[in-house]
CSV table of N, CA and C in Angstrom, one decimal:
chain,number,residue,atom,x,y,z
Y,1,MET,N,52.5,37.4,-4.7
Y,1,MET,CA,52.2,36.3,-5.5
Y,1,MET,C,51.7,35.1,-4.7
Y,2,ARG,N,52.4,34.8,-3.6
Y,2,ARG,CA,52.0,33.7,-2.7
Y,2,ARG,C,50.7,34.0,-2.0
Y,3,TRP,N,50.4,35.3,-1.7
Y,3,TRP,CA,49.2,35.7,-1.1
Y,3,TRP,C,48.0,35.5,-2.1
Y,4,ASP,N,48.2,35.8,-3.3
Y,4,ASP,CA,47.2,35.5,-4.4
Y,4,ASP,C,46.8,34.1,-4.5
Y,5,SER,N,47.8,33.2,-4.5
Y,5,SER,CA,47.5,31.8,-4.6
Y,5,SER,C,46.8,31.3,-3.3
Y,6,LEU,N,47.2,31.9,-2.2
Y,6,LEU,CA,46.5,31.5,-0.9
Y,6,LEU,C,45.1,31.8,-0.9
Y,7,PHE,N,44.8,33.1,-1.3
Y,7,PHE,CA,43.4,33.6,-1.4
Y,7,PHE,C,42.6,32.8,-2.4
Y,8,GLU,N,43.2,32.5,-3.5
Y,8,GLU,CA,42.5,31.6,-4.5
Y,8,GLU,C,42.2,30.3,-4.0
Y,9,GLY,N,43.1,29.7,-3.3
Y,9,GLY,CA,42.8,28.4,-2.7
Y,9,GLY,C,41.7,28.4,-1.6
Y,10,LEU,N,41.7,29.5,-0.8
Y,10,LEU,CA,40.7,29.7,0.2
Y,10,LEU,C,39.3,29.9,-0.4
Y,11,GLU,N,39.3,30.8,-1.5
Y,11,GLU,CA,38.0,31.0,-2.2
Y,11,GLU,C,37.5,29.7,-2.8
Y,12,SER,N,38.4,28.9,-3.4
Y,12,SER,CA,38.0,27.6,-4.0
Y,12,SER,C,37.4,26.7,-2.9
Y,13,LEU,N,38.1,26.7,-1.7
Y,13,LEU,CA,37.7,25.8,-0.6
Y,13,LEU,C,36.3,26.3,-0.1
Y,14,TRP,N,36.2,27.7,0.0
Y,14,TRP,CA,34.9,28.3,0.4
Y,14,TRP,C,33.8,27.9,-0.6
Y,15,ALA,N,34.0,28.0,-1.9
Y,15,ALA,CA,33.0,27.6,-2.9
Y,15,ALA,C,32.6,26.1,-2.8
Y,16,SER,N,33.6,25.2,-2.6
Y,16,SER,CA,33.2,23.8,-2.5
Y,16,SER,C,32.5,23.5,-1.2
Y,17,GLU,N,32.8,24.2,-0.1
Y,17,GLU,CA,32.0,24.0,1.1
Y,17,GLU,C,30.6,24.5,1.0
Y,18,ASP,N,30.5,25.7,0.3
Y,18,ASP,CA,29.2,26.3,0.1
Y,18,ASP,C,28.3,25.4,-0.8
Y,19,HIS,N,29.0,24.8,-1.8
Y,19,HIS,CA,28.2,23.8,-2.7
Y,19,HIS,C,27.8,22.6,-1.9
Y,20,ALA,N,28.7,22.1,-1.1
Y,20,ALA,CA,28.3,20.9,-0.3
Y,20,ALA,C,27.2,21.2,0.7
Y,21,ALA,N,27.2,22.4,1.3
Y,21,ALA,CA,26.1,22.8,2.2
Y,21,ALA,C,24.8,22.9,1.5
Y,22,HIS,N,24.9,23.4,0.2
Y,22,HIS,CA,23.7,23.5,-0.6
Y,22,HIS,C,23.1,22.1,-1.0
Y,23,ILE,N,24.0,21.2,-1.3
Y,23,ILE,CA,23.6,19.8,-1.5
Y,23,ILE,C,22.9,19.2,-0.3
Y,24,ASP,N,23.5,19.4,0.9
Y,24,ASP,CA,23.0,18.9,2.1
Y,24,ASP,C,21.6,19.5,2.4
Y,25,GLU,N,21.4,20.7,2.1
Y,25,GLU,CA,20.1,21.4,2.3
Y,25,GLU,C,19.1,20.8,1.4
Y,26,GLU,N,19.4,20.5,0.2
Y,26,GLU,CA,18.5,19.9,-0.8
Y,26,GLU,C,18.2,18.5,-0.4
Y,27,ARG,N,19.1,17.7,0.1
Y,27,ARG,CA,18.8,16.4,0.6
Y,27,ARG,C,17.9,16.4,1.8
Y,28,ASP,N,18.2,17.3,2.7
Y,28,ASP,CA,17.3,17.4,3.9
Y,28,ASP,C,15.9,17.8,3.5
Y,29,ARG,N,15.8,18.7,2.5
Y,29,ARG,CA,14.4,19.1,2.1
Y,29,ARG,C,13.7,17.9,1.4
Y,30,ALA,N,14.4,17.1,0.6
Y,30,ALA,CA,13.8,15.9,0.0
Y,30,ALA,C,13.4,14.9,1.0
Y,31,ARG,N,14.3,14.7,2.1
Y,31,ARG,CA,13.9,13.8,3.1
Y,31,ARG,C,12.7,14.2,3.9
Y,32,ALA,N,12.6,15.5,4.2
Y,32,ALA,CA,11.5,16.1,4.9
Y,32,ALA,C,10.2,15.9,4.0
Y,33,GLU,N,10.3,16.1,2.8
Y,33,GLU,CA,9.1,15.9,1.9
Y,33,GLU,C,8.7,14.4,1.8
Y,34,ARG,N,9.7,13.6,1.7
Y,34,ARG,CA,9.3,12.1,1.7
Y,34,ARG,C,8.7,11.6,3.0
Y,35,SER,N,9.1,12.2,4.1
Y,35,SER,CA,8.6,11.7,5.4
Y,35,SER,C,7.1,12.0,5.5
Y,36,THR,N,6.5,12.8,4.7
Y,36,THR,CA,5.1,13.1,4.8
Y,36,THR,C,4.3,12.2,3.8
Y,37,VAL,N,5.0,11.5,2.9
Y,37,VAL,CA,4.2,10.7,1.9
Y,37,VAL,C,3.9,9.3,2.5
Y,38,THR,N,2.7,8.9,2.4
Y,38,THR,CA,2.2,7.6,2.9
Y,38,THR,C,2.3,6.5,1.9
Y,39,LEU,N,2.2,5.3,2.4
Y,39,LEU,CA,2.2,4.1,1.5
Y,39,LEU,C,1.0,4.2,0.5
Y,40,ALA,N,-0.1,4.7,1.0
Y,40,ALA,CA,-1.3,4.9,0.1
Y,40,ALA,C,-1.0,5.8,-1.0
Y,41,ALA,N,-0.3,6.9,-0.8
Y,41,ALA,CA,0.1,7.8,-1.8
Y,41,ALA,C,1.1,7.2,-2.8
Y,42,ARG,N,2.0,6.4,-2.3
Y,42,ARG,CA,2.9,5.7,-3.2
Y,42,ARG,C,2.2,4.7,-4.1
Y,43,LEU,N,1.2,4.0,-3.5
Y,43,LEU,CA,0.4,3.1,-4.3
Y,43,LEU,C,-0.4,3.8,-5.3
Y,44,GLN,N,-0.9,4.9,-5.0
Y,44,GLN,CA,-1.6,5.7,-6.0
Y,44,GLN,C,-0.8,6.1,-7.2
Y,45,VAL,N,0.5,6.4,-7.0
Y,45,VAL,CA,1.4,6.7,-8.1
Y,45,VAL,C,1.6,5.5,-8.9
Y,46,ARG,N,1.9,4.4,-8.2
Y,46,ARG,CA,2.2,3.1,-8.9
Y,46,ARG,C,1.0,2.5,-9.7
Y,47,ALA,N,-0.2,2.8,-9.2
Y,47,ALA,CA,-1.5,2.3,-9.7
Y,47,ALA,C,-1.6,2.6,-11.2
Y,48,GLY,N,-1.3,3.8,-11.6
Y,48,GLY,CA,-1.4,4.2,-13.0
Y,48,GLY,C,-0.3,3.6,-13.9
Y,49,GLU,N,0.8,3.1,-13.3
Y,49,GLU,CA,1.8,2.6,-14.1
Y,49,GLU,C,1.6,1.2,-14.6
Y,50,SER,N,1.4,0.2,-13.7
Y,50,SER,CA,1.2,-1.2,-14.0
Y,50,SER,C,0.6,-1.9,-12.8
Y,51,ALA,N,0.6,-3.2,-13.0
Y,51,ALA,CA,0.2,-4.0,-11.8
Y,51,ALA,C,1.2,-4.0,-10.8
Y,52,VAL,N,0.9,-4.3,-9.5
Y,52,VAL,CA,1.8,-4.3,-8.5
Y,52,VAL,C,1.7,-5.7,-7.8
Y,53,THR,N,2.8,-6.1,-7.2
Y,53,THR,CA,2.7,-7.3,-6.3
Y,53,THR,C,2.8,-6.8,-4.9
Y,54,ILE,N,1.8,-7.1,-4.1
Y,54,ILE,CA,1.7,-6.7,-2.7
Y,54,ILE,C,2.0,-7.9,-1.9
Y,55,SER,N,3.1,-7.9,-1.1
Y,55,SER,CA,3.4,-9.0,-0.2
Y,55,SER,C,2.9,-8.7,1.2
Y,56,THR,N,2.3,-9.8,1.7
Y,56,THR,CA,1.7,-9.8,3.1
Y,56,THR,C,2.3,-11.0,3.8
Y,57,ASP,N,2.0,-11.1,5.1
Y,57,ASP,CA,2.4,-12.3,5.8
Y,57,ASP,C,1.9,-13.6,5.2
Y,58,ALA,N,0.6,-13.5,4.7
Y,58,ALA,CA,0.0,-14.7,4.2
Y,58,ALA,C,0.4,-15.1,2.8
Y,59,ALA,N,0.5,-14.2,1.9
Y,59,ALA,CA,0.9,-14.5,0.5
Y,59,ALA,C,1.3,-13.2,-0.3
Y,60,ASP,N,1.7,-13.4,-1.5
Y,60,ASP,CA,1.9,-12.3,-2.4
Y,60,ASP,C,0.7,-12.2,-3.4
Y,61,TYR,N,0.2,-11.0,-3.6
Y,61,TYR,CA,-0.9,-10.8,-4.5
Y,61,TYR,C,-0.5,-9.8,-5.6
Y,62,ARG,N,-0.7,-10.3,-6.9
Y,62,ARG,CA,-0.5,-9.4,-8.0
Y,62,ARG,C,-1.8,-8.8,-8.4
Y,63,ILE,N,-1.9,-7.5,-8.3
Y,63,ILE,CA,-3.1,-6.9,-8.4
Y,63,ILE,C,-3.0,-5.5,-9.2
Y,64,HIS,N,-4.1,-5.1,-9.7
Y,64,HIS,CA,-4.2,-3.7,-10.2
Y,64,HIS,C,-5.0,-2.9,-9.2
Y,65,CYS,N,-4.5,-1.9,-8.6
Y,65,CYS,CA,-5.2,-1.1,-7.6
Y,65,CYS,C,-6.4,-0.5,-8.2
Y,66,VAL,N,-7.5,-0.7,-7.5
Y,66,VAL,CA,-8.8,-0.1,-7.9
Y,66,VAL,C,-9.2,1.1,-7.0
Y,67,ARG,N,-9.1,0.9,-5.7
Y,67,ARG,CA,-9.5,1.9,-4.8
Y,67,ARG,C,-8.5,1.9,-3.6
Y,68,ILE,N,-8.2,3.0,-3.1
Y,68,ILE,CA,-7.2,3.1,-2.0
Y,68,ILE,C,-8.0,4.0,-1.0
Y,69,GLY,N,-8.1,3.4,0.2
Y,69,GLY,CA,-8.8,4.0,1.3
Y,69,GLY,C,-7.9,4.5,2.4
Y,70,ALA,N,-8.4,4.9,3.5
Y,70,ALA,CA,-7.7,5.4,4.6
Y,70,ALA,C,-6.7,4.4,5.2
Y,71,ASP,N,-7.1,3.1,5.3
Y,71,ASP,CA,-6.2,2.1,5.8
Y,71,ASP,C,-6.3,0.8,5.1
Y,72,TRP,N,-6.6,0.8,3.8
Y,72,TRP,CA,-6.7,-0.4,3.0
Y,72,TRP,C,-6.5,-0.1,1.5
Y,73,VAL,N,-6.3,-1.1,0.8
Y,73,VAL,CA,-6.2,-1.0,-0.7
Y,73,VAL,C,-7.0,-2.1,-1.3
Y,74,GLU,N,-7.8,-1.8,-2.3
Y,74,GLU,CA,-8.6,-2.8,-3.0
Y,74,GLU,C,-8.1,-3.0,-4.4
Y,75,GLY,N,-7.9,-4.2,-4.9
Y,75,GLY,CA,-7.4,-4.4,-6.2
Y,75,GLY,C,-8.1,-5.6,-6.9
Y,76,SER,N,-8.0,-5.6,-8.2
Y,76,SER,CA,-8.5,-6.7,-9.0
Y,76,SER,C,-7.2,-7.6,-9.3
Y,77,MET,N,-7.4,-8.9,-9.1
Y,77,MET,CA,-6.3,-9.8,-9.4
Y,77,MET,C,-6.0,-9.7,-10.9
Y,78,CYS,N,-4.8,-9.8,-11.2
Y,78,CYS,CA,-4.4,-9.7,-12.6
Y,78,CYS,C,-5.0,-10.9,-13.5
Y,79,SER,N,-5.7,-10.5,-14.5
Y,79,SER,CA,-6.3,-11.5,-15.5
Y,79,SER,C,-7.4,-12.3,-14.8
Y,80,SER,N,-8.1,-11.7,-13.9
Y,80,SER,CA,-9.1,-12.4,-13.1
Y,80,SER,C,-10.2,-11.5,-12.7
Y,81,PRO,N,-11.5,-12.0,-12.5
Y,81,PRO,CA,-12.5,-11.1,-12.0
Y,81,PRO,C,-12.5,-11.0,-10.5
Y,82,THR,N,-11.5,-11.8,-9.8
Y,82,THR,CA,-11.4,-11.8,-8.4
Y,82,THR,C,-10.9,-10.5,-7.9
Y,83,ARG,N,-11.5,-10.0,-6.8
Y,83,ARG,CA,-11.0,-8.8,-6.1
Y,83,ARG,C,-10.5,-9.1,-4.8
Y,84,LEU,N,-9.7,-8.2,-4.2
Y,84,LEU,CA,-9.3,-8.4,-2.8
Y,84,LEU,C,-9.1,-7.1,-2.1
Y,85,VAL,N,-9.3,-7.1,-0.8
Y,85,VAL,CA,-9.0,-5.9,0.0
Y,85,VAL,C,-7.9,-6.3,0.9
Y,86,VAL,N,-6.9,-5.4,1.0
Y,86,VAL,CA,-5.7,-5.7,1.8
Y,86,VAL,C,-5.6,-4.5,2.8
Y,87,PRO,N,-5.6,-4.8,4.1
Y,87,PRO,CA,-5.3,-3.7,5.1
Y,87,PRO,C,-3.9,-3.2,5.0
Y,88,MET,N,-3.7,-1.9,5.0
Y,88,MET,CA,-2.4,-1.3,4.9
Y,88,MET,C,-1.4,-1.9,5.9
Y,89,ASN,N,-1.9,-2.1,7.1
Y,89,ASN,CA,-1.0,-2.6,8.2
Y,89,ASN,C,-0.5,-4.0,7.9
Y,90,SER,N,-1.1,-4.8,7.0
Y,90,SER,CA,-0.6,-6.1,6.6
Y,90,SER,C,0.3,-6.1,5.4
Y,91,VAL,N,0.5,-5.0,4.8
Y,91,VAL,CA,1.4,-4.9,3.6
Y,91,VAL,C,2.8,-4.8,4.1
Y,92,ARG,N,3.6,-5.8,3.6
Y,92,ARG,CA,5.0,-5.8,3.9
Y,92,ARG,C,5.9,-5.2,2.8
Y,93,SER,N,5.6,-5.3,1.6
Y,93,SER,CA,6.3,-4.6,0.5
Y,93,SER,C,5.4,-4.5,-0.7
Y,94,VAL,N,5.8,-3.6,-1.6
Y,94,VAL,CA,5.1,-3.4,-2.9
Y,94,VAL,C,6.1,-3.3,-3.9
Y,95,VAL,N,6.0,-4.1,-5.0
Y,95,VAL,CA,6.9,-3.9,-6.1
Y,95,VAL,C,6.1,-3.9,-7.4
Y,96,ASN,N,6.6,-3.3,-8.4
Y,96,ASN,CA,6.0,-3.3,-9.7
Y,96,ASN,C,6.0,-4.7,-10.3
Y,97,ALA,N,4.9,-5.2,-10.7
Y,97,ALA,CA,4.9,-6.6,-11.3
Y,97,ALA,C,5.5,-6.5,-12.7
Y,98,PRO,N,6.2,-7.6,-13.1
Y,98,PRO,CA,6.7,-7.7,-14.4
Y,98,PRO,C,5.6,-7.5,-15.4
Y,99,SER,N,6.0,-7.3,-16.7
Y,99,SER,CA,5.1,-6.9,-17.7
Y,99,SER,C,3.8,-7.6,-17.6
Y,100,CYS,N,2.8,-6.8,-17.7
Y,100,CYS,CA,1.4,-7.2,-17.5
Y,100,CYS,C,0.6,-6.8,-18.8
Y,101,THR,N,-0.2,-7.7,-19.4
Y,101,THR,CA,-0.9,-7.4,-20.6
Y,101,THR,C,-2.3,-6.9,-20.3
Y,102,CYS,N,-2.7,-6.9,-19.0
Y,102,CYS,CA,-4.0,-6.4,-18.7
Y,102,CYS,C,-4.2,-4.9,-18.9
Y,103,VAL,N,-5.4,-4.5,-19.1
Y,103,VAL,CA,-5.7,-3.1,-19.2
Y,103,VAL,C,-5.9,-2.6,-17.7
Y,104,ALA,N,-5.1,-1.7,-17.3
Y,104,ALA,CA,-5.2,-1.2,-15.9
Y,104,ALA,C,-6.4,-0.4,-15.7
Y,105,PRO,N,-7.2,-0.8,-14.7
Y,105,PRO,CA,-8.4,0.0,-14.4
Y,105,PRO,C,-8.0,1.3,-13.7
Y,106,PRO,N,-8.9,2.4,-13.8
Y,106,PRO,CA,-8.5,3.6,-13.1
Y,106,PRO,C,-8.5,3.3,-11.6
Y,107,CYS,N,-7.7,4.0,-10.9
Y,107,CYS,CA,-7.6,3.9,-9.4
Y,107,CYS,C,-8.2,5.2,-8.7
Y,108,HIS,N,-9.1,4.9,-7.8
Y,108,HIS,CA,-9.7,6.0,-7.1
Y,108,HIS,C,-9.2,6.1,-5.6
Y,109,THR,N,-9.1,7.3,-5.1
Y,109,THR,CA,-8.7,7.4,-3.7
Y,109,THR,C,-10.0,7.8,-2.9
Y,110,VAL,N,-10.3,7.0,-1.9
Y,110,VAL,CA,-11.4,7.3,-1.0
Y,110,VAL,C,-10.8,7.4,0.4
Y,111,ALA,N,-10.2,8.5,0.6
Y,111,ALA,CA,-9.4,8.7,1.8
Y,111,ALA,C,-10.2,8.6,3.1
Y,112,LEU,N,-11.5,8.9,3.1
Y,112,LEU,CA,-12.3,8.9,4.3
Y,112,LEU,C,-12.9,7.6,4.6
Y,113,LEU,N,-12.9,6.6,3.7
Y,113,LEU,CA,-13.4,5.3,4.0
Y,113,LEU,C,-12.4,4.4,4.7
Y,114,GLU,N,-12.8,3.9,5.8
Y,114,GLU,CA,-11.9,3.0,6.6
Y,114,GLU,C,-12.2,1.5,6.2
Y,115,LEU,N,-11.4,0.7,6.6
Y,115,LEU,CA,-11.5,-0.8,6.3
Y,115,LEU,C,-12.8,-1.4,6.9
Y,116,SER,N,-13.2,-0.9,8.0
Y,116,SER,CA,-14.5,-1.4,8.6
Y,116,SER,C,-15.7,-1.1,7.7
Y,117,THR,N,-15.6,0.0,7.0
Y,117,THR,CA,-16.7,0.4,6.0
Y,117,THR,C,-16.7,-0.6,4.9
Y,118,VAL,N,-15.6,-1.0,4.4
Y,118,VAL,CA,-15.5,-1.9,3.2
Y,118,VAL,C,-16.0,-3.3,3.7
Y,119,LEU,N,-15.6,-3.7,4.9
Y,119,LEU,CA,-16.0,-5.0,5.4
Y,119,LEU,C,-17.5,-5.1,5.7
Y,120,ARG,N,-18.1,-4.0,6.1
Y,120,ARG,CA,-19.5,-3.9,6.3
Y,120,ARG,C,-20.2,-4.0,5.0
Y,121,PHE,N,-19.6,-3.4,3.9
Y,121,PHE,CA,-20.2,-3.5,2.6
Y,121,PHE,C,-20.3,-4.9,2.1
Y,122,LEU,N,-19.2,-5.7,2.3
Y,122,LEU,CA,-19.1,-7.1,2.0
Y,122,LEU,C,-20.1,-7.9,2.8
Y,123,GLU,N,-20.3,-7.5,4.1
Y,123,GLU,CA,-21.3,-8.2,4.9
Y,123,GLU,C,-22.7,-8.0,4.4
Y,124,ARG,N,-23.1,-6.7,4.0
Y,124,ARG,CA,-24.4,-6.4,3.5
Y,124,ARG,C,-24.6,-7.1,2.1
Y,125,LYS,N,-23.6,-7.1,1.3
Y,125,LYS,CA,-23.6,-7.8,0.0
Y,125,LYS,C,-23.9,-9.3,0.1
Y,126,GLY,N,-23.5,-9.8,1.2
Y,126,GLY,CA,-23.5,-11.3,1.4
Y,126,GLY,C,-22.5,-12.1,0.5
Y,127,ALA,N,-21.4,-11.4,0.2
Y,127,ALA,CA,-20.4,-12.0,-0.7
Y,127,ALA,C,-19.7,-13.2,0.0
Y,128,TRP,N,-19.4,-14.2,-0.8
Y,128,TRP,CA,-18.6,-15.3,-0.3
Y,128,TRP,C,-17.2,-14.9,-0.3
Y,129,VAL,N,-16.5,-14.9,0.8
Y,129,VAL,CA,-15.1,-14.4,0.9
Y,129,VAL,C,-14.2,-15.5,1.4
Y,130,ARG,N,-12.9,-15.2,1.1
Y,130,ARG,CA,-11.8,-16.0,1.7
Y,130,ARG,C,-11.0,-15.0,2.4
Y,131,VAL,N,-10.9,-15.3,3.7
Y,131,VAL,CA,-10.1,-14.4,4.5
Y,131,VAL,C,-8.7,-15.0,4.8
Y,132,ASP,N,-7.7,-14.4,4.2
Y,132,ASP,CA,-6.3,-14.9,4.4
Y,132,ASP,C,-5.7,-14.2,5.5
Y,133,GLY,N,-5.2,-15.0,6.5
Y,133,GLY,CA,-4.6,-14.4,7.6
Y,133,GLY,C,-3.3,-15.0,8.0
Y,134,THR,N,-2.7,-14.5,9.0
Y,134,THR,CA,-1.5,-15.1,9.5
Y,134,THR,C,-1.7,-16.5,10.0
Y,135,ASN,N,-1.2,-17.5,9.3
Y,135,ASN,CA,-1.3,-18.9,9.6
Y,135,ASN,C,-2.7,-19.5,9.6
Y,136,GLN,N,-3.6,-18.8,8.8
Y,136,GLN,CA,-5.0,-19.3,8.7
Y,136,GLN,C,-5.7,-18.8,7.5
Y,137,VAL,N,-6.6,-19.6,7.0
Y,137,VAL,CA,-7.4,-19.2,5.9
Y,137,VAL,C,-8.8,-19.7,6.2
Y,138,CYS,N,-9.8,-18.8,6.1
Y,138,CYS,CA,-11.2,-19.3,6.3
Y,138,CYS,C,-12.0,-18.7,5.2
Y,139,THR,N,-13.1,-19.5,4.9
Y,139,THR,CA,-14.0,-19.0,3.8
Y,139,THR,C,-15.4,-19.0,4.3
Y,140,GLY,N,-16.2,-18.2,3.8
Y,140,GLY,CA,-17.6,-18.1,4.2
Y,140,GLY,C,-18.1,-16.7,3.9
Y,141,ARG,N,-19.2,-16.3,4.6
Y,141,ARG,CA,-19.7,-15.0,4.5
Y,141,ARG,C,-19.5,-14.2,5.8
Y,142,ILE,N,-19.1,-12.9,5.6
Y,142,ILE,CA,-19.0,-12.1,6.8
Y,142,ILE,C,-20.3,-11.8,7.3
Y,143,THR,N,-20.6,-12.1,8.6
Y,143,THR,CA,-21.9,-11.9,9.2
Y,143,THR,C,-21.9,-10.8,10.2
Y,144,ALA,N,-20.7,-10.4,10.7
Y,144,ALA,CA,-20.6,-9.3,11.6
Y,144,ALA,C,-19.3,-8.7,11.5
Y,145,VAL,N,-19.3,-7.4,11.6
Y,145,VAL,CA,-18.0,-6.6,11.7
Y,145,VAL,C,-18.0,-5.9,13.1
Y,146,TRP,N,-17.0,-6.3,13.8
Y,146,TRP,CA,-16.9,-5.7,15.2
Y,146,TRP,C,-15.8,-4.6,15.2
Y,147,ALA,N,-15.6,-4.0,16.3
Y,147,ALA,CA,-14.6,-2.9,16.4
Y,147,ALA,C,-13.2,-3.4,16.0
Y,148,ASP,N,-12.8,-4.7,16.4
Y,148,ASP,CA,-11.5,-5.2,16.1
Y,148,ASP,C,-11.5,-6.6,15.5
Y,149,ALA,N,-12.6,-7.0,15.0
Y,149,ALA,CA,-12.7,-8.4,14.5
Y,149,ALA,C,-13.9,-8.5,13.5
Y,150,ILE,N,-13.9,-9.6,12.8
Y,150,ILE,CA,-15.1,-9.9,11.9
Y,150,ILE,C,-15.5,-11.4,12.2
Y,151,THR,N,-16.8,-11.7,12.0
Y,151,THR,CA,-17.2,-13.0,12.1
Y,151,THR,C,-17.5,-13.5,10.7
Y,152,VAL,N,-16.9,-14.7,10.4
Y,152,VAL,CA,-17.0,-15.3,9.1
Y,152,VAL,C,-17.7,-16.7,9.3
Y,153,GLU,N,-18.9,-16.9,8.7
Y,153,GLU,CA,-19.6,-18.1,8.8
Y,153,GLU,C,-19.5,-18.9,7.5
Y,154,GLY,N,-18.9,-20.0,7.6
Y,154,GLY,CA,-18.8,-21.0,6.5
Y,154,GLY,C,-19.2,-22.3,7.0
Y,155,THR,N,-18.2,-23.3,6.9
Y,155,THR,CA,-18.5,-24.6,7.6
Y,155,THR,C,-18.4,-24.5,9.0
Y,156,GLN,N,-17.7,-23.4,9.5
Y,156,GLN,CA,-17.7,-23.1,11.0
Y,156,GLN,C,-17.9,-21.6,11.1
Y,157,THR,N,-18.3,-21.2,12.3
Y,157,THR,CA,-18.3,-19.8,12.6
Y,157,THR,C,-17.0,-19.4,13.2
Y,158,ARG,N,-16.3,-18.4,12.7
Y,158,ARG,CA,-15.0,-18.1,13.2
Y,158,ARG,C,-15.0,-16.6,13.3
Y,159,ASP,N,-14.5,-16.1,14.5
Y,159,ASP,CA,-14.1,-14.7,14.7
Y,159,ASP,C,-12.6,-14.5,14.3
Y,160,VAL,N,-12.4,-13.6,13.5
Y,160,VAL,CA,-11.0,-13.3,13.0
Y,160,VAL,C,-10.7,-11.9,13.4
Y,161,ALA,N,-9.6,-11.8,14.2
Y,161,ALA,CA,-9.1,-10.4,14.6
Y,161,ALA,C,-8.7,-9.6,13.4
Y,162,ARG,N,-9.1,-8.4,13.3
Y,162,ARG,CA,-8.7,-7.6,12.2
Y,162,ARG,C,-7.2,-7.4,12.0
Y,163,ALA,N,-6.4,-7.5,13.1
Y,163,ALA,CA,-5.0,-7.4,13.1
Y,163,ALA,C,-4.4,-8.6,12.4
Y,164,ALA,N,-5.1,-9.8,12.3
Y,164,ALA,CA,-4.6,-11.0,11.7
Y,164,ALA,C,-5.0,-11.1,10.3
Y,165,ILE,N,-5.8,-10.2,9.8
Y,165,ILE,CA,-6.3,-10.3,8.4
Y,165,ILE,C,-5.2,-9.8,7.4
Y,166,SER,N,-4.7,-10.6,6.5
Y,166,SER,CA,-3.8,-10.2,5.5
Y,166,SER,C,-4.5,-9.7,4.2
Y,167,ALA,N,-5.6,-10.4,3.9
Y,167,ALA,CA,-6.4,-10.0,2.7
Y,167,ALA,C,-7.8,-10.7,2.8
Y,168,VAL,N,-8.8,-10.0,2.2
Y,168,VAL,CA,-10.1,-10.5,2.1
Y,168,VAL,C,-10.4,-10.7,0.6
Y,169,VAL,N,-10.5,-11.9,0.1
Y,169,VAL,CA,-10.6,-12.1,-1.3
Y,169,VAL,C,-12.1,-12.5,-1.7
Y,170,TYR,N,-12.6,-11.9,-2.7
Y,170,TYR,CA,-14.0,-12.1,-3.1
Y,170,TYR,C,-14.1,-12.0,-4.6
Y,171,SER,N,-15.3,-12.5,-5.1
Y,171,SER,CA,-15.6,-12.3,-6.6
Y,171,SER,C,-16.3,-11.0,-6.8
Y,172,ALA,N,-16.0,-10.3,-7.8
Y,172,ALA,CA,-16.6,-9.0,-8.1
Y,172,ALA,C,-18.0,-9.2,-8.6
């Protein structure tokens, strides 16, 4: 009789340990899967839901994601024709924006286009831009896109390091 209760207790302990090991394996598998998902992929998922607020060093931008590239995201400002391009390395956080009445545009992924390609497009277009950066804002036209900087000509000619760019804002 005592042996039966001992074996039942051991079997119960064995089953609970086996269940705990199974839960740990599931958690490890989920962590491994999440470790391969990029911020761009997370933005792609959120883009279909609603507007998002992207926080950078310079400001918070409430946008609808329009295009997501290799190292940037382009969005249209909520309730405005204004667009902006945000380098992924300047994004500090992304949260779903509170209820938005805008119609969300479709979001496209262009994984092979880099930020320099988008900046060169704005240069060719001759668009008047506002470059928001860490502790600086400059306005003008992008006249040159370098390997690690852009030249913006407005009231002054200014070279802005790409690492310092938080967002490039322009009219669509």
